[in-house]
């Protein structure tokens, strides 16, 4: 090999070795979401329809992301805003926190973008196992790769974020914050399904995701007997050690059958967080049920923490 060719090859090898450590610095999967349409619902509410190969259905189904916009927001401005992600529970969607949760009035004048994404009644905010095949629905990739990238490149969101959710959305909020340390400055759960594996010793068999939309529950995380590692990775109680670095808010009650089961998971979850030294604001109200009356009260209680964590007074 001529001397000049050997020199070029050596330089190229050095450059490649310098670049390699940075190859994984971004999301593990390239964002693939596409905005199909926008609808301005009101002065503050903008709905955007997003399609993605991470969504299940013909020709990439479209899901809606509702944005509650701050004062002065336009797509053309040079400034950006922090985001507060608010995740819905089962039997709800992107409209629920505005239609039932009073979030539009509650956040009036706040200098942040509130992100209310639609998933499904049984998304579990997870990339489904699908008998080991993977593939759609991949809700975590859809939200944290596709939707996040769209918001931060087109809709003036910056990279300062907080996250909250009710019921299944509480599972999503805590599991996202644990799995993506440094992405969210705080996390809140209202009546959250924070220990579906019952790793804490909560009574009963593990909760079976997927049944809210008549799916085979084993499609979501596999069988908890043979795929325990997947369940553990998606189980907030099991991942509590990864939540100690940010302020947390956990609320729950004990009224009614569903909330009584939630109670068994949440008080153990809070105990575990406190044992690990986490900063957790626990709000236990025995009279609260698994309903919007309770979740509105607790969102008001959590809102200051969520906004302060992203630099909004």
PDB file of C-alpha atoms in Angstrom:
ATOM      1  CA  UNK A   1       0.000   0.000   0.000  1.00  0.00           C
ATOM      2  CA  UNK A   2       1.482   3.416  -0.965  1.00  0.00           C
ATOM      3  CA  UNK A   3       2.556   5.636   1.904  1.00  0.00           C
ATOM      4  CA  UNK A   4      -0.080   8.304   1.181  1.00  0.00           C
ATOM      5  CA  UNK A   5      -2.864   5.658   1.177  1.00  0.00           C
ATOM      6  CA  UNK A   6      -1.666   4.276   4.500  1.00  0.00           C
ATOM      7  CA  UNK A   7      -1.701   7.812   5.921  1.00  0.00           C
ATOM      8  CA  UNK A   8      -5.260   8.473   4.720  1.00  0.00           C
ATOM      9  CA  UNK A   9      -6.426   5.144   6.168  1.00  0.00           C
ATOM     10  CA  UNK A  10      -4.777   5.892   9.511  1.00  0.00           C
ATOM     11  CA  UNK A  11      -6.394   9.332   9.729  1.00  0.00           C
ATOM     12  CA  UNK A  12      -9.803   7.886   8.846  1.00  0.00           C
ATOM     13  CA  UNK A  13      -9.420   5.211  11.528  1.00  0.00           C
ATOM     14  CA  UNK A  14      -8.573   7.800  14.175  1.00  0.00           C
ATOM     15  CA  UNK A  15     -11.565   9.954  13.209  1.00  0.00           C
ATOM     16  CA  UNK A  16     -13.870   6.939  13.336  1.00  0.00           C
ATOM     17  CA  UNK A  17     -12.586   5.968  16.774  1.00  0.00           C
ATOM     18  CA  UNK A  18     -13.204   9.503  18.043  1.00  0.00           C
ATOM     19  CA  UNK A  19     -16.760   9.552  16.720  1.00  0.00           C
ATOM     20  CA  UNK A  20     -17.784   6.094  17.907  1.00  0.00           C
ATOM     21  CA  UNK A  21     -18.395   7.016  21.583  1.00  0.00           C
ATOM     22  CA  UNK A  22     -20.965   9.579  20.484  1.00  0.00           C
ATOM     23  CA  UNK A  23     -22.927   7.262  18.222  1.00  0.00           C
ATOM     24  CA  UNK A  24     -25.323   6.292  20.993  1.00  0.00           C
ATOM     25  CA  UNK A  25     -25.759   9.742  22.514  1.00  0.00           C
ATOM     26  CA  UNK A  26     -29.212  10.255  20.964  1.00  0.00           C
ATOM     27  CA  UNK A  27     -32.376   8.143  21.206  1.00  0.00           C
ATOM     28  CA  UNK A  28     -31.841   4.428  20.607  1.00  0.00           C
ATOM     29  CA  UNK A  29     -34.339   4.537  17.725  1.00  0.00           C
ATOM     30  CA  UNK A  30     -34.583   7.285  15.132  1.00  0.00           C
ATOM     31  CA  UNK A  31     -37.731   9.368  15.366  1.00  0.00           C
ATOM     32  CA  UNK A  32     -40.192   8.452  12.652  1.00  0.00           C
ATOM     33  CA  UNK A  33     -43.348  10.379  13.525  1.00  0.00           C
ATOM     34  CA  UNK A  34     -45.146  12.578  11.013  1.00  0.00           C
ATOM     35  CA  UNK A  35     -47.634  15.359  11.701  1.00  0.00           C
ATOM     36  CA  UNK A  36     -50.691  14.714   9.531  1.00  0.00           C
ATOM     37  CA  UNK A  37     -52.883  17.613  10.615  1.00  0.00           C
ATOM     38  CA  UNK A  38     -53.400  20.408  13.155  1.00  0.00           C
ATOM     39  CA  UNK A  39     -56.639  21.685  14.706  1.00  0.00           C
ATOM     40  CA  UNK A  40     -56.835  24.808  16.837  1.00  0.00           C
ATOM     41  CA  UNK A  41     -59.527  23.877  19.368  1.00  0.00           C
ATOM     42  CA  UNK A  42     -59.374  27.137  21.348  1.00  0.00           C
ATOM     43  CA  UNK A  43     -57.004  29.999  22.060  1.00  0.00           C
ATOM     44  CA  UNK A  44     -54.884  27.703  24.220  1.00  0.00           C
ATOM     45  CA  UNK A  45     -55.590  24.226  22.857  1.00  0.00           C
ATOM     46  CA  UNK A  46     -53.863  22.896  19.753  1.00  0.00           C
ATOM     47  CA  UNK A  47     -54.453  19.291  18.672  1.00  0.00           C
ATOM     48  CA  UNK A  48     -51.976  17.656  16.312  1.00  0.00           C
ATOM     49  CA  UNK A  49     -52.490  14.305  14.577  1.00  0.00           C
ATOM     50  CA  UNK A  50     -49.336  12.191  14.526  1.00  0.00           C
ATOM     51  CA  UNK A  51     -48.706   8.982  12.616  1.00  0.00           C
ATOM     52  CA  UNK A  52     -45.765   6.654  13.128  1.00  0.00           C
ATOM     53  CA  UNK A  53     -44.633   3.118  12.272  1.00  0.00           C
ATOM     54  CA  UNK A  54     -44.514   2.647  16.051  1.00  0.00           C
ATOM     55  CA  UNK A  55     -48.334   2.756  16.065  1.00  0.00           C
ATOM     56  CA  UNK A  56     -50.399  -0.323  15.346  1.00  0.00           C
ATOM     57  CA  UNK A  57     -52.904  -0.270  12.521  1.00  0.00           C
ATOM     58  CA  UNK A  58     -53.197   0.114   8.737  1.00  0.00           C
ATOM     59  CA  UNK A  59     -51.028   2.819   7.158  1.00  0.00           C
ATOM     60  CA  UNK A  60     -49.782   3.901  10.570  1.00  0.00           C
ATOM     61  CA  UNK A  61     -52.757   4.915  12.644  1.00  0.00           C
ATOM     62  CA  UNK A  62     -53.010   8.554  13.675  1.00  0.00           C
ATOM     63  CA  UNK A  63     -53.048   9.481  17.352  1.00  0.00           C
ATOM     64  CA  UNK A  64     -53.742  12.939  18.730  1.00  0.00           C
ATOM     65  CA  UNK A  65     -51.413  15.000  20.878  1.00  0.00           C
ATOM     66  CA  UNK A  66     -53.207  17.848  22.639  1.00  0.00           C
ATOM     67  CA  UNK A  67     -51.084  20.869  23.571  1.00  0.00           C
ATOM     68  CA  UNK A  68     -52.064  23.451  26.181  1.00  0.00           C
ATOM     69  CA  UNK A  69     -50.125  26.491  25.043  1.00  0.00           C
ATOM     70  CA  UNK A  70     -48.502  29.238  27.139  1.00  0.00           C
ATOM     71  CA  UNK A  71     -48.963  32.992  26.640  1.00  0.00           C
ATOM     72  CA  UNK A  72     -47.167  34.297  23.563  1.00  0.00           C
ATOM     73  CA  UNK A  73     -46.684  30.904  21.946  1.00  0.00           C
ATOM     74  CA  UNK A  74     -46.385  30.641  18.166  1.00  0.00           C
ATOM     75  CA  UNK A  75     -44.561  28.175  15.968  1.00  0.00           C
ATOM     76  CA  UNK A  76     -42.595  31.055  14.460  1.00  0.00           C
ATOM     77  CA  UNK A  77     -41.131  32.592  17.629  1.00  0.00           C
ATOM     78  CA  UNK A  78     -37.470  32.099  18.466  1.00  0.00           C
ATOM     79  CA  UNK A  79     -38.030  31.292  22.140  1.00  0.00           C
ATOM     80  CA  UNK A  80     -38.848  27.868  23.536  1.00  0.00           C
ATOM     81  CA  UNK A  81     -40.800  26.611  26.559  1.00  0.00           C
ATOM     82  CA  UNK A  82     -40.441  23.724  29.020  1.00  0.00           C
ATOM     83  CA  UNK A  83     -42.981  20.924  28.824  1.00  0.00           C
ATOM     84  CA  UNK A  84     -45.149  19.195  31.402  1.00  0.00           C
ATOM     85  CA  UNK A  85     -46.325  15.849  30.068  1.00  0.00           C
ATOM     86  CA  UNK A  86     -49.684  14.695  31.493  1.00  0.00           C
ATOM     87  CA  UNK A  87     -50.579  11.078  30.706  1.00  0.00           C
ATOM     88  CA  UNK A  88     -54.125   9.693  30.680  1.00  0.00           C
ATOM     89  CA  UNK A  89     -55.371   6.466  32.232  1.00  0.00           C
ATOM     90  CA  UNK A  90     -57.380   3.563  30.867  1.00  0.00           C
ATOM     91  CA  UNK A  91     -60.743   4.388  29.264  1.00  0.00           C
ATOM     92  CA  UNK A  92     -59.486   7.945  28.637  1.00  0.00           C
ATOM     93  CA  UNK A  93     -57.593   9.849  25.953  1.00  0.00           C
ATOM     94  CA  UNK A  94     -55.928  13.173  25.061  1.00  0.00           C
ATOM     95  CA  UNK A  95     -59.107  15.132  25.872  1.00  0.00           C
ATOM     96  CA  UNK A  96     -59.637  13.783  29.365  1.00  0.00           C
ATOM     97  CA  UNK A  97     -57.436  16.155  31.343  1.00  0.00           C
ATOM     98  CA  UNK A  98     -59.106  19.174  29.741  1.00  0.00           C
ATOM     99  CA  UNK A  99     -62.677  17.807  29.533  1.00  0.00           C
ATOM    100  CA  UNK A 100     -62.732  16.100  32.951  1.00  0.00           C
ATOM    101  CA  UNK A 101     -59.636  17.309  34.805  1.00  0.00           C
ATOM    102  CA  UNK A 102     -60.036  21.104  34.533  1.00  0.00           C
ATOM    103  CA  UNK A 103     -56.414  21.366  33.412  1.00  0.00           C
ATOM    104  CA  UNK A 104     -56.948  24.261  30.997  1.00  0.00           C
ATOM    105  CA  UNK A 105     -58.256  26.558  33.750  1.00  0.00           C
ATOM    106  CA  UNK A 106     -55.781  25.219  36.285  1.00  0.00           C
ATOM    107  CA  UNK A 107     -52.791  26.101  34.099  1.00  0.00           C
ATOM    108  CA  UNK A 108     -53.961  29.454  32.721  1.00  0.00           C
ATOM    109  CA  UNK A 109     -51.081  31.905  32.387  1.00  0.00           C
ATOM    110  CA  UNK A 110     -48.415  29.310  33.158  1.00  0.00           C
ATOM    111  CA  UNK A 111     -45.274  29.623  31.095  1.00  0.00           C
ATOM    112  CA  UNK A 112     -45.023  25.999  29.961  1.00  0.00           C
ATOM    113  CA  UNK A 113     -46.420  23.739  27.261  1.00  0.00           C
ATOM    114  CA  UNK A 114     -48.626  20.994  28.677  1.00  0.00           C
ATOM    115  CA  UNK A 115     -48.454  17.850  26.542  1.00  0.00           C
ATOM    116  CA  UNK A 116     -51.488  15.527  26.621  1.00  0.00           C
ATOM    117  CA  UNK A 117     -50.843  12.585  24.276  1.00  0.00           C
ATOM    118  CA  UNK A 118     -53.384   9.977  23.253  1.00  0.00           C
ATOM    119  CA  UNK A 119     -52.315   6.342  23.513  1.00  0.00           C
ATOM    120  CA  UNK A 120     -54.826   3.495  24.017  1.00  0.00           C
ATOM    121  CA  UNK A 121     -56.922   2.201  26.888  1.00  0.00           C
ATOM    122  CA  UNK A 122     -54.301  -0.456  27.563  1.00  0.00           C
ATOM    123  CA  UNK A 123     -51.028   0.981  26.270  1.00  0.00           C
ATOM    124  CA  UNK A 124     -49.205   0.536  29.603  1.00  0.00           C
ATOM    125  CA  UNK A 125     -46.941   3.224  28.093  1.00  0.00           C
ATOM    126  CA  UNK A 126     -44.717   0.385  26.910  1.00  0.00           C
ATOM    127  CA  UNK A 127     -43.185  -1.129  23.812  1.00  0.00           C
ATOM    128  CA  UNK A 128     -45.161  -4.352  23.569  1.00  0.00           C
ATOM    129  CA  UNK A 129     -43.423  -7.707  23.717  1.00  0.00           C
ATOM    130  CA  UNK A 130     -45.656  -9.368  21.113  1.00  0.00           C
ATOM    131  CA  UNK A 131     -44.425 -12.923  21.789  1.00  0.00           C
ATOM    132  CA  UNK A 132     -40.835 -11.759  21.428  1.00  0.00           C
ATOM    133  CA  UNK A 133     -41.326 -10.141  18.010  1.00  0.00           C
ATOM    134  CA  UNK A 134     -41.489  -6.595  19.297  1.00  0.00           C
ATOM    135  CA  UNK A 135     -42.819  -4.055  16.832  1.00  0.00           C
ATOM    136  CA  UNK A 136     -46.006  -1.988  17.105  1.00  0.00           C
ATOM    137  CA  UNK A 137     -47.545  -0.875  19.252  1.00  0.00           C
ATOM    138  CA  UNK A 138     -44.342   0.604  20.658  1.00  0.00           C
ATOM    139  CA  UNK A 139     -45.788   3.331  22.871  1.00  0.00           C
ATOM    140  CA  UNK A 140     -42.575   4.308  24.603  1.00  0.00           C
ATOM    141  CA  UNK A 141     -40.736   4.791  21.310  1.00  0.00           C
ATOM    142  CA  UNK A 142     -43.726   6.633  19.874  1.00  0.00           C
ATOM    143  CA  UNK A 143     -43.953   9.116  22.747  1.00  0.00           C
ATOM    144  CA  UNK A 144     -40.326   9.602  23.699  1.00  0.00           C
ATOM    145  CA  UNK A 145     -38.770   9.351  20.249  1.00  0.00           C
ATOM    146  CA  UNK A 146     -41.462  10.466  17.794  1.00  0.00           C
ATOM    147  CA  UNK A 147     -43.661  12.896  19.724  1.00  0.00           C
ATOM    148  CA  UNK A 148     -40.835  14.373  21.788  1.00  0.00           C
ATOM    149  CA  UNK A 149     -38.761  15.066  18.675  1.00  0.00           C
ATOM    150  CA  UNK A 150     -41.704  16.659  16.861  1.00  0.00           C
ATOM    151  CA  UNK A 151     -42.396  18.965  19.816  1.00  0.00           C
ATOM    152  CA  UNK A 152     -38.759  19.966  20.210  1.00  0.00           C
ATOM    153  CA  UNK A 153     -38.148  20.620  16.519  1.00  0.00           C
ATOM    154  CA  UNK A 154     -41.473  22.134  15.398  1.00  0.00           C
ATOM    155  CA  UNK A 155     -43.613  23.244  18.328  1.00  0.00           C
ATOM    156  CA  UNK A 156     -41.116  25.331  20.338  1.00  0.00           C
ATOM    157  CA  UNK A 157     -40.625  22.882  23.205  1.00  0.00           C
ATOM    158  CA  UNK A 158     -37.227  22.740  24.842  1.00  0.00           C
ATOM    159  CA  UNK A 159     -35.542  19.864  26.661  1.00  0.00           C
ATOM    160  CA  UNK A 160     -36.670  20.799  30.182  1.00  0.00           C
ATOM    161  CA  UNK A 161     -39.500  18.470  31.152  1.00  0.00           C
ATOM    162  CA  UNK A 162     -41.726  17.204  33.966  1.00  0.00           C
ATOM    163  CA  UNK A 163     -44.231  14.363  33.823  1.00  0.00           C
ATOM    164  CA  UNK A 164     -47.455  13.342  35.572  1.00  0.00           C
ATOM    165  CA  UNK A 165     -50.353  10.952  35.088  1.00  0.00           C
ATOM    166  CA  UNK A 166     -53.393   9.284  36.617  1.00  0.00           C
ATOM    167  CA  UNK A 167     -54.057   5.539  36.991  1.00  0.00           C
ATOM    168  CA  UNK A 168     -52.293   3.870  34.014  1.00  0.00           C
ATOM    169  CA  UNK A 169     -50.797   7.311  33.346  1.00  0.00           C
ATOM    170  CA  UNK A 170     -49.241   7.214  36.825  1.00  0.00           C
ATOM    171  CA  UNK A 171     -47.538   3.980  35.809  1.00  0.00           C
ATOM    172  CA  UNK A 172     -46.295   5.711  32.658  1.00  0.00           C
ATOM    173  CA  UNK A 173     -45.046   8.813  34.448  1.00  0.00           C
ATOM    174  CA  UNK A 174     -43.032   6.903  37.024  1.00  0.00           C
ATOM    175  CA  UNK A 175     -41.694   4.293  34.636  1.00  0.00           C
ATOM    176  CA  UNK A 176     -40.574   6.910  32.090  1.00  0.00           C
ATOM    177  CA  UNK A 177     -38.852   8.981  34.778  1.00  0.00           C
ATOM    178  CA  UNK A 178     -37.070   5.890  36.103  1.00  0.00           C
ATOM    179  CA  UNK A 179     -36.063   4.507  32.710  1.00  0.00           C
ATOM    180  CA  UNK A 180     -34.883   7.845  31.285  1.00  0.00           C
ATOM    181  CA  UNK A 181     -32.990   9.471  34.127  1.00  0.00           C
ATOM    182  CA  UNK A 182     -32.220  13.108  33.405  1.00  0.00           C
ATOM    183  CA  UNK A 183     -35.082  13.525  30.948  1.00  0.00           C
ATOM    184  CA  UNK A 184     -37.692  14.643  33.493  1.00  0.00           C
ATOM    185  CA  UNK A 185     -37.088  17.081  36.351  1.00  0.00           C
ATOM    186  CA  UNK A 186     -39.991  15.761  38.449  1.00  0.00           C
ATOM    187  CA  UNK A 187     -42.719  13.135  38.305  1.00  0.00           C
ATOM    188  CA  UNK A 188     -46.221  12.852  39.780  1.00  0.00           C
ATOM    189  CA  UNK A 189     -48.633   9.920  40.027  1.00  0.00           C
ATOM    190  CA  UNK A 190     -52.306  10.158  40.958  1.00  0.00           C
ATOM    191  CA  UNK A 191     -53.793   6.764  41.920  1.00  0.00           C
ATOM    192  CA  UNK A 192     -51.072   5.188  39.821  1.00  0.00           C
ATOM    193  CA  UNK A 193     -50.685   1.521  38.927  1.00  0.00           C
ATOM    194  CA  UNK A 194     -47.172   1.726  40.364  1.00  0.00           C
ATOM    195  CA  UNK A 195     -46.615  -1.967  41.078  1.00  0.00           C
ATOM    196  CA  UNK A 196     -48.411  -4.136  38.502  1.00  0.00           C
ATOM    197  CA  UNK A 197     -45.980  -6.974  39.258  1.00  0.00           C
ATOM    198  CA  UNK A 198     -46.873  -6.823  42.983  1.00  0.00           C
ATOM    199  CA  UNK A 199     -43.148  -6.973  43.670  1.00  0.00           C
ATOM    200  CA  UNK A 200     -43.820  -5.068  46.898  1.00  0.00           C
ATOM    201  CA  UNK A 201     -45.918  -7.830  48.398  1.00  0.00           C
ATOM    202  CA  UNK A 202     -49.216  -6.156  47.533  1.00  0.00           C
ATOM    203  CA  UNK A 203     -51.911  -8.827  47.770  1.00  0.00           C
ATOM    204  CA  UNK A 204     -53.177 -10.731  44.768  1.00  0.00           C
ATOM    205  CA  UNK A 205     -51.690 -11.882  41.487  1.00  0.00           C
ATOM    206  CA  UNK A 206     -49.888  -9.418  39.193  1.00  0.00           C
ATOM    207  CA  UNK A 207     -52.132  -7.032  37.262  1.00  0.00           C
ATOM    208  CA  UNK A 208     -52.636  -8.090  33.670  1.00  0.00           C
ATOM    209  CA  UNK A 209     -52.187  -5.211  31.207  1.00  0.00           C
ATOM    210  CA  UNK A 210     -53.959  -5.215  27.864  1.00  0.00           C
ATOM    211  CA  UNK A 211     -57.345  -6.273  29.136  1.00  0.00           C
ATOM    212  CA  UNK A 212     -58.753  -2.735  29.004  1.00  0.00           C
ATOM    213  CA  UNK A 213     -58.956  -3.062  25.229  1.00  0.00           C
ATOM    214  CA  UNK A 214     -59.528  -6.812  25.046  1.00  0.00           C
ATOM    215  CA  UNK A 215     -55.944  -7.602  24.051  1.00  0.00           C
ATOM    216  CA  UNK A 216     -54.076 -10.711  25.152  1.00  0.00           C
ATOM    217  CA  UNK A 217     -52.280  -9.454  28.274  1.00  0.00           C
ATOM    218  CA  UNK A 218     -49.172 -11.471  27.432  1.00  0.00           C
ATOM    219  CA  UNK A 219     -48.633  -9.310  24.336  1.00  0.00           C
ATOM    220  CA  UNK A 220     -47.638  -6.376  26.539  1.00  0.00           C
ATOM    221  CA  UNK A 221     -44.765  -7.660  28.740  1.00  0.00           C
ATOM    222  CA  UNK A 222     -44.991 -11.396  28.188  1.00  0.00           C
ATOM    223  CA  UNK A 223     -45.868 -13.822  30.983  1.00  0.00           C
ATOM    224  CA  UNK A 224     -44.725 -12.643  34.410  1.00  0.00           C
ATOM    225  CA  UNK A 225     -43.613 -16.207  35.201  1.00  0.00           C
ATOM    226  CA  UNK A 226     -41.244 -16.537  32.250  1.00  0.00           C
ATOM    227  CA  UNK A 227     -40.541 -12.905  31.307  1.00  0.00           C
ATOM    228  CA  UNK A 228     -40.037 -11.481  34.770  1.00  0.00           C
ATOM    229  CA  UNK A 229     -37.123  -9.306  33.627  1.00  0.00           C
ATOM    230  CA  UNK A 230     -39.443  -7.368  31.289  1.00  0.00           C
ATOM    231  CA  UNK A 231     -42.016  -6.906  34.029  1.00  0.00           C
ATOM    232  CA  UNK A 232     -39.356  -5.693  36.456  1.00  0.00           C
ATOM    233  CA  UNK A 233     -38.043  -3.180  33.909  1.00  0.00           C
ATOM    234  CA  UNK A 234     -41.546  -1.728  33.483  1.00  0.00           C
ATOM    235  CA  UNK A 235     -42.532  -1.834  37.173  1.00  0.00           C
ATOM    236  CA  UNK A 236     -42.082   1.496  39.021  1.00  0.00           C
ATOM    237  CA  UNK A 237     -41.806  -0.148  42.445  1.00  0.00           C
ATOM    238  CA  UNK A 238     -38.969  -2.354  41.181  1.00  0.00           C
ATOM    239  CA  UNK A 239     -37.231   0.687  39.632  1.00  0.00           C
ATOM    240  CA  UNK A 240     -37.617   2.951  42.676  1.00  0.00           C
ATOM    241  CA  UNK A 241     -33.854   3.383  43.058  1.00  0.00           C
ATOM    242  CA  UNK A 242     -33.819   5.196  39.714  1.00  0.00           C
ATOM    243  CA  UNK A 243     -36.302   7.800  40.983  1.00  0.00           C
ATOM    244  CA  UNK A 244     -34.303   9.168  43.905  1.00  0.00           C
ATOM    245  CA  UNK A 245     -32.723  12.069  42.026  1.00  0.00           C
ATOM    246  CA  UNK A 246     -35.861  14.142  41.341  1.00  0.00           C
ATOM    247  CA  UNK A 247     -38.817  15.452  43.389  1.00  0.00           C
ATOM    248  CA  UNK A 248     -41.801  13.113  43.315  1.00  0.00           C
ATOM    249  CA  UNK A 249     -45.502  13.398  44.109  1.00  0.00           C
ATOM    250  CA  UNK A 250     -47.620  10.321  44.894  1.00  0.00           C
ATOM    251  CA  UNK A 251     -51.318  10.542  45.770  1.00  0.00           C
ATOM    252  CA  UNK A 252     -53.845   7.816  46.440  1.00  0.00           C
ATOM    253  CA  UNK A 253     -56.995   7.034  48.393  1.00  0.00           C
ATOM    254  CA  UNK A 254     -58.875   4.012  49.652  1.00  0.00           C
ATOM    255  CA  UNK A 255     -62.535   4.530  48.661  1.00  0.00           C
ATOM    256  CA  UNK A 256     -64.046   1.922  46.375  1.00  0.00           C
ATOM    257  CA  UNK A 257     -62.794  -1.402  45.068  1.00  0.00           C
ATOM    258  CA  UNK A 258     -60.311  -0.086  42.489  1.00  0.00           C
ATOM    259  CA  UNK A 259     -58.752   2.534  44.737  1.00  0.00           C
ATOM    260  CA  UNK A 260     -58.435   0.031  47.572  1.00  0.00           C
ATOM    261  CA  UNK A 261     -56.193  -2.022  45.287  1.00  0.00           C
ATOM    262  CA  UNK A 262     -54.305   1.125  44.312  1.00  0.00           C
ATOM    263  CA  UNK A 263     -53.802   1.866  48.017  1.00  0.00           C
ATOM    264  CA  UNK A 264     -52.047  -1.488  48.532  1.00  0.00           C
ATOM    265  CA  UNK A 265     -49.512  -0.649  45.815  1.00  0.00           C
ATOM    266  CA  UNK A 266     -48.954   3.014  46.575  1.00  0.00           C
ATOM    267  CA  UNK A 267     -48.244   3.017  50.284  1.00  0.00           C
ATOM    268  CA  UNK A 268     -45.638   0.309  49.719  1.00  0.00           C
ATOM    269  CA  UNK A 269     -44.207   2.290  46.811  1.00  0.00           C
ATOM    270  CA  UNK A 270     -43.885   5.412  48.958  1.00  0.00           C
ATOM    271  CA  UNK A 271     -42.298   3.405  51.786  1.00  0.00           C
ATOM    272  CA  UNK A 272     -39.737   2.031  49.333  1.00  0.00           C
ATOM    273  CA  UNK A 273     -38.966   5.476  47.920  1.00  0.00           C
ATOM    274  CA  UNK A 274     -38.483   6.895  51.403  1.00  0.00           C
ATOM    275  CA  UNK A 275     -36.207   4.011  52.388  1.00  0.00           C
ATOM    276  CA  UNK A 276     -34.058   4.891  49.383  1.00  0.00           C
ATOM    277  CA  UNK A 277     -33.931   8.583  50.362  1.00  0.00           C
ATOM    278  CA  UNK A 278     -36.175   9.911  47.588  1.00  0.00           C
ATOM    279  CA  UNK A 279     -37.871  13.301  47.888  1.00  0.00           C
ATOM    280  CA  UNK A 280     -41.526  12.300  47.757  1.00  0.00           C
ATOM    281  CA  UNK A 281     -44.601  14.343  48.598  1.00  0.00           C
ATOM    282  CA  UNK A 282     -47.130  11.720  49.682  1.00  0.00           C
ATOM    283  CA  UNK A 283     -50.822  12.657  49.676  1.00  0.00           C
ATOM    284  CA  UNK A 284     -53.017   9.915  51.108  1.00  0.00           C
ATOM    285  CA  UNK A 285     -56.705  10.795  51.375  1.00  0.00           C
ATOM    286  CA  UNK A 286     -58.777   7.780  52.546  1.00  0.00           C
ATOM    287  CA  UNK A 287     -62.009   9.268  51.168  1.00  0.00           C
ATOM    288  CA  UNK A 288     -60.605   9.678  47.642  1.00  0.00           C
ATOM    289  CA  UNK A 289     -61.685   7.165  45.022  1.00  0.00           C
ATOM    290  CA  UNK A 290     -60.424   6.236  41.593  1.00  0.00           C
ATOM    291  CA  UNK A 291     -62.073   9.206  39.916  1.00  0.00           C
ATOM    292  CA  UNK A 292     -61.645  12.672  38.476  1.00  0.00           C
ATOM    293  CA  UNK A 293     -62.856  14.421  41.612  1.00  0.00           C
ATOM    294  CA  UNK A 294     -59.766  13.110  43.411  1.00  0.00           C
ATOM    295  CA  UNK A 295     -57.379  13.602  40.491  1.00  0.00           C
ATOM    296  CA  UNK A 296     -58.325  17.274  40.031  1.00  0.00           C
ATOM    297  CA  UNK A 297     -57.587  17.970  43.697  1.00  0.00           C
ATOM    298  CA  UNK A 298     -54.260  16.195  43.549  1.00  0.00           C
ATOM    299  CA  UNK A 299     -53.178  17.814  40.277  1.00  0.00           C
ATOM    300  CA  UNK A 300     -53.685  21.188  41.962  1.00  0.00           C
ATOM    301  CA  UNK A 301     -51.526  19.968  44.822  1.00  0.00           C
ATOM    302  CA  UNK A 302     -48.796  18.680  42.495  1.00  0.00           C
ATOM    303  CA  UNK A 303     -48.777  21.530  39.999  1.00  0.00           C
ATOM    304  CA  UNK A 304     -46.438  23.822  41.910  1.00  0.00           C
ATOM    305  CA  UNK A 305     -43.811  21.081  42.216  1.00  0.00           C
ATOM    306  CA  UNK A 306     -44.092  20.181  38.534  1.00  0.00           C
ATOM    307  CA  UNK A 307     -43.771  23.797  37.377  1.00  0.00           C
ATOM    308  CA  UNK A 308     -41.011  24.734  39.816  1.00  0.00           C
ATOM    309  CA  UNK A 309     -38.956  21.788  38.637  1.00  0.00           C
ATOM    310  CA  UNK A 310     -38.978  23.162  35.074  1.00  0.00           C
ATOM    311  CA  UNK A 311     -38.222  26.733  36.165  1.00  0.00           C
ATOM    312  CA  UNK A 312     -41.731  28.159  36.029  1.00  0.00           C
ATOM    313  CA  UNK A 313     -42.918  30.225  39.006  1.00  0.00           C
TER     314      UNK A 313
END
